[in-house]
Tab-separated table of C-alpha atoms and ligand atoms in Angstrom:
chain	number	residue	atom	x	y	z
A	1	MET	CA	0.000	0.000	0.000
A	2	ILE	CA	1.164	3.526	-0.715
A	3	ALA	CA	-0.561	5.961	1.628
A	4	ALA	CA	-2.525	8.960	0.376
A	5	ARG	CA	-0.732	12.215	1.214
A	6	ILE	CA	-2.875	14.584	3.309
A	7	ASP	CA	-1.916	18.042	2.097
A	8	GLY	CA	-2.010	20.454	5.056
A	9	LYS	CA	-0.596	23.324	3.008
A	10	GLU	CA	-3.420	23.234	0.472
A	11	PHE	CA	-6.084	22.708	3.147
A	12	ALA	CA	-4.712	25.628	5.197
A	13	ALA	CA	-4.871	27.923	2.149
A	14	ARG	CA	-8.580	27.060	1.794
A	15	VAL	CA	-9.221	27.770	5.496
A	16	ARG	CA	-7.457	31.148	5.175
A	17	GLU	CA	-9.616	32.023	2.145
A	18	GLU	CA	-12.750	31.190	4.141
A	19	VAL	CA	-11.519	33.310	7.035
A	20	ALA	CA	-10.782	36.238	4.682
A	21	GLN	CA	-14.359	35.999	3.375
A	22	GLY	CA	-15.655	35.827	6.964
A	23	VAL	CA	-13.717	38.990	7.806
A	24	LYS	CA	-15.306	40.823	4.853
A	25	ASP	CA	-18.763	39.620	5.901
A	26	LEU	CA	-18.252	40.818	9.487
A	27	GLN	CA	-17.039	44.199	8.280
A	28	ALA	CA	-20.103	44.516	6.047
A	29	SER	CA	-22.611	43.373	8.674
A	30	HIS	CA	-21.189	45.011	11.828
A	31	GLY	CA	-18.411	47.389	10.738
A	32	VAL	CA	-15.985	45.336	12.825
A	33	THR	CA	-12.511	44.174	11.793
A	34	PRO	CA	-11.195	41.263	13.882
A	35	GLY	CA	-7.941	42.070	15.686
A	36	LEU	CA	-5.263	39.693	16.977
A	37	ALA	CA	-2.686	40.792	19.557
A	38	VAL	CA	0.501	38.744	19.692
A	39	VAL	CA	2.635	39.208	22.782
A	40	SER	CA	6.234	38.012	22.678
A	41	VAL	CA	8.822	38.180	25.425
A	42	GLY	CA	12.520	37.955	24.560
A	43	GLU	CA	14.161	36.967	21.306
A	44	ASP	CA	13.938	33.197	20.966
A	45	PRO	CA	14.793	32.734	17.233
A	46	ALA	CA	12.168	30.020	16.551
A	47	SER	CA	9.482	32.096	18.285
A	48	GLN	CA	10.411	35.137	16.192
A	49	VAL	CA	9.761	33.156	12.996
A	50	TYR	CA	6.401	31.896	14.329
A	51	VAL	CA	5.349	35.417	15.408
A	52	ARG	CA	6.317	36.920	12.030
A	53	ASN	CA	4.243	34.298	10.212
A	54	LYS	CA	1.238	34.774	12.485
A	55	LEU	CA	1.303	38.538	11.919
A	56	LYS	CA	1.792	38.122	8.149
A	57	TYR	CA	-1.180	35.791	7.712
A	58	THR	CA	-3.377	37.828	10.058
A	59	LYS	CA	-2.894	40.899	7.848
A	60	ALA	CA	-3.219	38.873	4.637
A	61	CYS	CA	-6.746	37.796	5.540
A	62	GLY	CA	-7.818	41.364	6.304
A	63	MET	CA	-7.580	41.351	10.102
A	64	ASN	CA	-5.771	43.854	12.282
A	65	SER	CA	-2.674	42.607	14.036
A	66	PHE	CA	-0.921	44.130	17.012
A	67	HIS	CA	2.518	42.935	18.043
A	68	ARG	CA	3.680	43.720	21.563
A	69	ALA	CA	7.354	42.710	21.810
A	70	LEU	CA	8.715	42.847	25.349
A	71	ASP	CA	12.306	42.526	26.572
A	72	ALA	CA	13.460	39.145	27.903
A	73	ASP	CA	13.773	40.582	31.444
A	74	THR	CA	10.205	41.976	31.502
A	75	SER	CA	8.664	41.568	34.956
A	76	ARG	CA	5.607	39.449	35.651
A	77	ARG	CA	3.750	42.585	36.719
A	78	SER	CA	4.468	44.453	33.444
A	79	LEU	CA	3.396	41.452	31.362
A	80	LEU	CA	0.167	40.940	33.286
A	81	LEU	CA	-0.639	44.674	33.073
A	82	LEU	CA	-0.174	44.537	29.299
A	83	ILE	CA	-2.511	41.541	29.026
A	84	GLU	CA	-5.101	43.268	31.196
A	85	SER	CA	-4.981	46.330	28.918
A	86	LEU	CA	-5.443	44.079	25.849
A	87	ASN	CA	-8.367	42.368	27.619
A	88	LYS	CA	-10.081	45.777	27.810
A	89	ASP	CA	-9.205	46.924	24.280
A	90	PRO	CA	-12.300	46.595	22.019
A	91	ALA	CA	-10.118	46.483	18.872
A	92	VAL	CA	-8.480	43.287	20.151
A	93	HIS	CA	-10.582	40.140	19.781
A	94	GLY	CA	-7.837	37.551	20.202
A	95	ILE	CA	-4.753	37.530	22.441
A	96	LEU	CA	-1.877	35.121	21.993
A	97	VAL	CA	1.183	34.935	24.215
A	98	GLN	CA	4.002	33.291	22.298
A	99	LEU	CA	5.454	30.354	24.234
A	100	PRO	CA	7.916	29.416	25.617
A	101	LEU	CA	8.332	32.362	27.984
A	102	PRO	CA	11.647	33.149	29.707
A	103	ALA	CA	12.177	30.975	32.802
A	104	HIS	CA	11.256	33.684	35.351
A	105	LEU	CA	7.691	33.903	33.953
A	106	ASP	CA	5.099	31.212	34.716
A	107	SER	CA	3.197	30.552	31.487
A	108	ARG	CA	0.184	29.133	33.333
A	109	ASP	CA	-0.137	32.285	35.413
A	110	VAL	CA	0.153	34.433	32.265
A	111	ILE	CA	-2.396	32.428	30.264
A	112	GLN	CA	-4.904	32.584	33.125
A	113	THR	CA	-4.765	36.395	32.922
A	114	ILE	CA	-6.067	36.391	29.334
A	115	ASP	CA	-9.825	37.023	29.138
A	116	CYS	CA	-11.077	33.550	28.155
A	117	SER	CA	-13.325	35.087	25.476
A	118	LYS	CA	-10.112	36.360	23.783
A	119	ASP	CA	-8.055	33.190	24.425
A	120	VAL	CA	-7.765	32.155	20.770
A	121	ASP	CA	-5.036	29.610	21.615
A	122	GLY	CA	-7.558	27.779	23.806
A	123	PHE	CA	-5.089	27.350	26.681
A	124	HIS	CA	-7.053	29.091	29.481
A	125	THR	CA	-8.414	26.524	31.952
A	126	SER	CA	-11.945	27.745	31.245
A	127	ASN	CA	-11.531	26.758	27.575
A	128	VAL	CA	-9.736	23.520	28.534
A	129	GLY	CA	-12.638	22.648	30.835
A	130	ASP	CA	-15.170	23.448	28.120
A	131	LEU	CA	-13.299	21.200	25.689
A	132	TRP	CA	-13.474	18.238	28.094
A	133	THR	CA	-17.114	18.855	29.030
A	134	SER	CA	-18.426	19.393	25.474
A	135	GLY	CA	-18.929	23.139	25.886
A	136	LYS	CA	-18.088	25.786	23.269
A	137	PRO	CA	-14.383	26.407	23.818
A	138	PHE	CA	-11.714	27.960	21.689
A	139	ILE	CA	-9.924	24.804	20.621
A	140	PRO	CA	-6.097	24.775	20.597
A	141	CYS	CA	-5.014	25.433	17.019
A	142	THR	CA	-2.709	22.481	16.280
A	143	PRO	CA	-5.156	19.757	17.412
A	144	LEU	CA	-8.030	21.585	15.708
A	145	GLY	CA	-6.035	21.588	12.455
A	146	CYS	CA	-5.281	17.876	12.877
A	147	LEU	CA	-8.971	17.097	13.360
A	148	MET	CA	-9.850	19.008	10.176
A	149	LEU	CA	-7.215	17.090	8.206
A	150	LEU	CA	-8.428	13.811	9.688
A	151	LYS	CA	-12.044	14.541	8.767
A	152	SER	CA	-10.998	15.414	5.212
A	153	VAL	CA	-10.044	11.746	4.724
A	154	GLU	CA	-12.334	10.063	7.293
A	155	PRO	CA	-15.525	11.962	8.155
A	156	ASN	CA	-16.776	9.218	10.494
A	157	ILE	CA	-14.477	8.804	13.486
A	158	THR	CA	-17.086	7.144	15.722
A	159	GLY	CA	-15.828	3.903	17.247
A	160	LYS	CA	-12.376	4.130	15.677
A	161	ASN	CA	-9.333	3.292	17.799
A	162	ALA	CA	-7.254	6.463	18.120
A	163	VAL	CA	-3.813	6.590	19.710
A	164	VAL	CA	-2.292	9.966	20.578
A	165	ILE	CA	1.409	9.886	21.439
A	166	GLY	CA	2.230	12.859	23.664
A	167	ARG	CA	0.357	14.385	26.586
A	168	SER	CA	1.298	18.072	26.382
A	169	ASN	CA	-1.286	20.749	27.130
A	170	ILE	CA	-0.915	22.258	23.667
A	171	VAL	CA	-1.148	19.142	21.497
A	172	GLY	CA	-1.573	15.689	23.069
A	173	ARG	CA	-4.261	16.307	25.682
A	174	PRO	CA	-6.544	18.568	23.623
A	175	MET	CA	-6.134	16.207	20.642
A	176	ALA	CA	-7.299	13.311	22.817
A	177	ALA	CA	-10.298	15.366	24.009
A	178	LEU	CA	-11.278	16.234	20.427
A	179	LEU	CA	-11.104	12.596	19.345
A	180	LEU	CA	-13.118	11.536	22.393
A	181	ASN	CA	-15.730	14.193	21.563
A	182	GLU	CA	-15.931	12.545	18.108
A	183	SER	CA	-16.659	9.216	19.864
A	184	ALA	CA	-13.334	7.563	19.069
A	185	THR	CA	-11.865	5.122	21.579
A	186	VAL	CA	-8.803	7.055	22.659
A	187	THR	CA	-5.478	5.965	24.147
A	188	ILE	CA	-2.969	8.602	25.274
A	189	ALA	CA	0.590	7.273	25.143
A	190	HIS	CA	3.615	9.095	26.578
A	191	SER	CA	7.227	8.728	27.632
A	192	ASN	CA	6.376	6.102	30.293
A	193	THR	CA	4.105	3.989	28.100
A	194	LYS	CA	5.103	0.325	27.894
A	195	ASP	CA	5.412	-1.367	24.490
A	196	LEU	CA	4.434	1.653	22.432
A	197	PRO	CA	4.722	-0.169	19.054
A	198	ALA	CA	2.092	-2.732	20.153
A	199	ILE	CA	-0.280	0.063	21.239
A	200	CYS	CA	0.245	1.913	17.964
A	201	ARG	CA	-0.552	-1.248	15.973
A	202	GLN	CA	-4.111	-1.077	17.415
A	203	ALA	CA	-4.628	2.418	16.015
A	204	ASP	CA	-6.982	3.218	13.148
A	205	ILE	CA	-5.903	6.818	13.756
A	206	LEU	CA	-2.429	7.645	15.056
A	207	VAL	CA	-1.425	11.152	16.130
A	208	ALA	CA	2.274	11.642	16.874
A	209	ALA	CA	3.191	14.684	18.974
A	210	VAL	CA	6.464	13.683	20.560
A	211	GLY	CA	9.412	15.649	19.185
A	212	ARG	CA	11.600	12.626	18.286
A	213	PRO	CA	12.722	12.498	14.644
A	214	GLN	CA	11.318	9.587	12.600
A	215	MET	CA	10.690	7.474	15.716
A	216	ILE	CA	7.596	5.754	14.323
A	217	LYS	CA	8.303	2.997	11.803
A	218	ALA	CA	6.207	0.924	9.396
A	219	ASP	CA	6.046	-2.110	11.726
A	220	TRP	CA	4.225	0.055	14.330
A	221	ILE	CA	1.346	0.721	11.945
A	222	LYS	CA	-1.950	-1.088	11.343
A	223	PRO	CA	-2.425	-1.462	7.567
A	224	GLY	CA	-4.641	1.344	6.260
A	225	ALA	CA	-4.318	3.537	9.392
A	226	ILE	CA	-4.514	7.325	9.175
A	227	ILE	CA	-1.370	9.045	10.462
A	228	LEU	CA	-1.187	12.655	11.636
A	229	ASP	CA	2.393	13.695	12.276
A	230	VAL	CA	2.617	16.819	14.443
A	231	GLY	CA	6.331	16.514	15.220
A	232	ILE	CA	8.713	19.104	13.827
A	233	ASN	CA	12.350	18.095	14.188
A	234	ARG	CA	15.475	19.399	12.477
A	235	ILE	CA	17.980	16.712	11.482
A	236	GLU	CA	21.488	16.984	10.086
A	237	THR	CA	22.077	16.435	6.364
A	238	PRO	CA	25.387	15.755	4.587
A	239	ASP	CA	25.326	19.242	2.985
A	240	GLY	CA	25.165	20.770	6.471
A	241	ARG	CA	21.909	22.622	5.787
A	242	GLY	CA	19.682	20.259	7.801
A	243	ARG	CA	16.039	19.500	7.082
A	244	LEU	CA	12.739	19.191	8.923
A	245	VAL	CA	11.226	15.788	9.614
A	246	GLY	CA	8.315	14.589	11.690
A	247	ASP	CA	8.048	12.005	14.446
A	248	VAL	CA	7.025	9.483	11.785
A	249	ASP	CA	9.383	7.903	9.264
A	250	PHE	CA	7.322	9.144	6.305
A	251	GLU	CA	8.790	6.948	3.541
A	252	ASP	CA	8.693	3.776	5.616
A	253	VAL	CA	5.221	4.316	7.141
A	254	SER	CA	3.748	5.324	3.753
A	255	THR	CA	4.173	1.700	2.646
A	256	VAL	CA	1.617	0.524	5.254
A	257	ALA	CA	-0.652	3.463	6.204
A	258	GLY	CA	-3.828	4.448	4.354
A	259	ALA	CA	-3.212	8.204	4.614
A	260	ILE	CA	-0.454	10.323	6.146
A	261	THR	CA	0.488	13.957	6.655
A	262	PRO	CA	3.959	15.045	5.501
A	263	VAL	CA	6.402	17.228	7.443
A	264	PRO	CA	6.666	19.985	6.458
A	265	GLY	CA	3.250	20.620	4.908
A	266	GLY	CA	1.003	18.678	7.298
A	267	PRO	CA	-0.463	19.957	10.583
A	268	GLY	CA	2.077	22.839	10.672
A	269	PRO	CA	0.343	25.212	8.201
A	270	MET	CA	-3.036	24.327	9.714
A	271	THR	CA	-1.995	25.775	13.076
A	272	ILE	CA	-1.890	29.386	11.867
A	273	ALA	CA	-5.003	28.902	9.716
A	274	CYS	CA	-6.904	27.717	12.813
A	275	LEU	CA	-5.568	30.650	14.834
A	276	LEU	CA	-7.089	32.983	12.235
A	277	ALA	CA	-10.360	31.024	12.318
A	278	ASN	CA	-10.449	31.266	16.129
A	279	THR	CA	-9.804	35.022	15.994
A	280	LEU	CA	-12.650	35.512	13.520
A	281	GLU	CA	-14.872	33.413	15.793
A	282	ALA	CA	-13.876	35.558	18.818
A	283	ALA	CA	-14.817	38.717	16.911
A	284	LYS	CA	-18.171	37.200	15.865
A	285	ARG	CA	-18.914	36.231	19.471
A	286	ALA	CA	-18.007	39.759	20.608
A	287	VAL	CA	-20.666	41.341	18.357
A	288	SER	CA	-23.385	38.756	18.908
B	301	NAD	P1	6.249	18.295	24.555
B	301	NAD	O1	7.727	18.124	24.690
B	301	NAD	O2	5.542	19.228	25.458
B	301	NAD	O3	5.553	16.857	24.718
B	301	NAD	C1	6.107	15.724	24.123
B	301	NAD	C2	5.336	14.515	24.620
B	301	NAD	O4	5.929	13.361	24.044
B	301	NAD	C3	5.367	14.322	26.135
B	301	NAD	O5	4.042	14.236	26.600
B	301	NAD	C4	6.135	13.040	26.360
B	301	NAD	O6	5.551	12.246	27.387
B	301	NAD	C5	6.016	12.343	25.036
B	301	NAD	N1	7.214	11.551	24.737
B	301	NAD	C6	8.502	11.936	24.775
B	301	NAD	N2	9.312	10.920	24.448
B	301	NAD	C7	8.523	9.879	24.189
B	301	NAD	C8	8.763	8.542	23.786
B	301	NAD	N3	9.999	8.081	23.574
B	301	NAD	N4	7.714	7.735	23.608
B	301	NAD	C9	6.454	8.167	23.808
B	301	NAD	N5	6.165	9.437	24.177
B	301	NAD	C10	7.188	10.256	24.366
B	301	NAD	O7	6.010	18.630	23.039
B	301	NAD	P2	4.747	19.300	22.283
B	301	NAD	O8	4.756	20.745	22.534
B	301	NAD	O9	3.521	18.509	22.528
B	301	NAD	O10	5.235	19.082	20.774
B	301	NAD	C11	5.454	17.791	20.230
B	301	NAD	C12	6.025	17.924	18.836
B	301	NAD	O11	5.087	18.622	18.023
B	301	NAD	C13	7.316	18.736	18.748
B	301	NAD	O12	8.113	18.193	17.718
B	301	NAD	C14	6.845	20.115	18.356
B	301	NAD	O13	7.838	20.846	17.649
B	301	NAD	C15	5.678	19.785	17.477
B	301	NAD	N6	4.642	20.840	17.422
B	301	NAD	C16	4.197	21.211	16.207
B	301	NAD	C17	3.210	22.166	16.105
B	301	NAD	C18	2.726	22.550	14.750
B	301	NAD	O14	2.762	21.796	13.839
B	301	NAD	N7	2.226	23.711	14.545
B	301	NAD	C19	2.679	22.765	17.239
B	301	NAD	C20	3.132	22.329	18.477
B	301	NAD	C21	4.113	21.349	18.561
């Protein structure tokens, strides 16, 4: 079997087009332009790239974007005051604090300060609770993007065995909640899980969110399974330039799986597209 390639880049472009149309509609109906505030602290190089892309795509779909870049030694008090001012700003519908934060700042504390109706990352405990109790949360962007990609190849997830590898607050746990809400039978595997390959072989749907390059091999995979590879890992190449790979050995696993996301070009581009969709949704909720 050669797995179908699930194209996250193309799907994300479609989501962004829909968001851009939604922005126009909201402007026409309510005179409101959605606004996203991105707060960054310090100069982590990877974070700078992510922030630049978020701001670029926010503007490209017709929304306002506000970047608040703070020094690495910013105090907790200054950061929380900034978030409180953004909470009150009617031009700001979504607030995102770029993680990781410098070590002296507690990200949980910072996220809890964001007004949960502007928490477009879906990390506030109010949104986390709503996700697990079938409320109407803002859903964390990476798992939301994965679910959209999954449904594009398998609309009916009910009763399927889903294995999520990774239990982080930003990917693994919310992904498991989303799959459970779709009535899958969900297993969450992690660094202490025993005999991971045997657990993965049960999976009709496998989500890898680990951060270990090409860890998952063909003999871990049930024939025909759908594979969503969230991992983004840089590996060395002979030319010294390096390249990005996922947690899944794409070439090897493609010989057994039914469908698979590539890295790059899988869940990655969907993350920003879903952030834009969440920001539009926040603006719609604000006017309703
Ligand atoms: P994390 O480090 O917070 O969590 C990794 C998880 O993997 C942990 O829960 C850990 O228990 C588990 N794990 C580690 N080693 C394991 C092993 N040998 N076997 C089984 N489980 C193991 O990472 P994260 O933030 O959840 O991110 C995971 C990966 O996804 C990273 O590569 C990250 O770069 C990527 N990521 C991509 C996007 C995106 O596409 N937009 C967004 C977030 C994260």
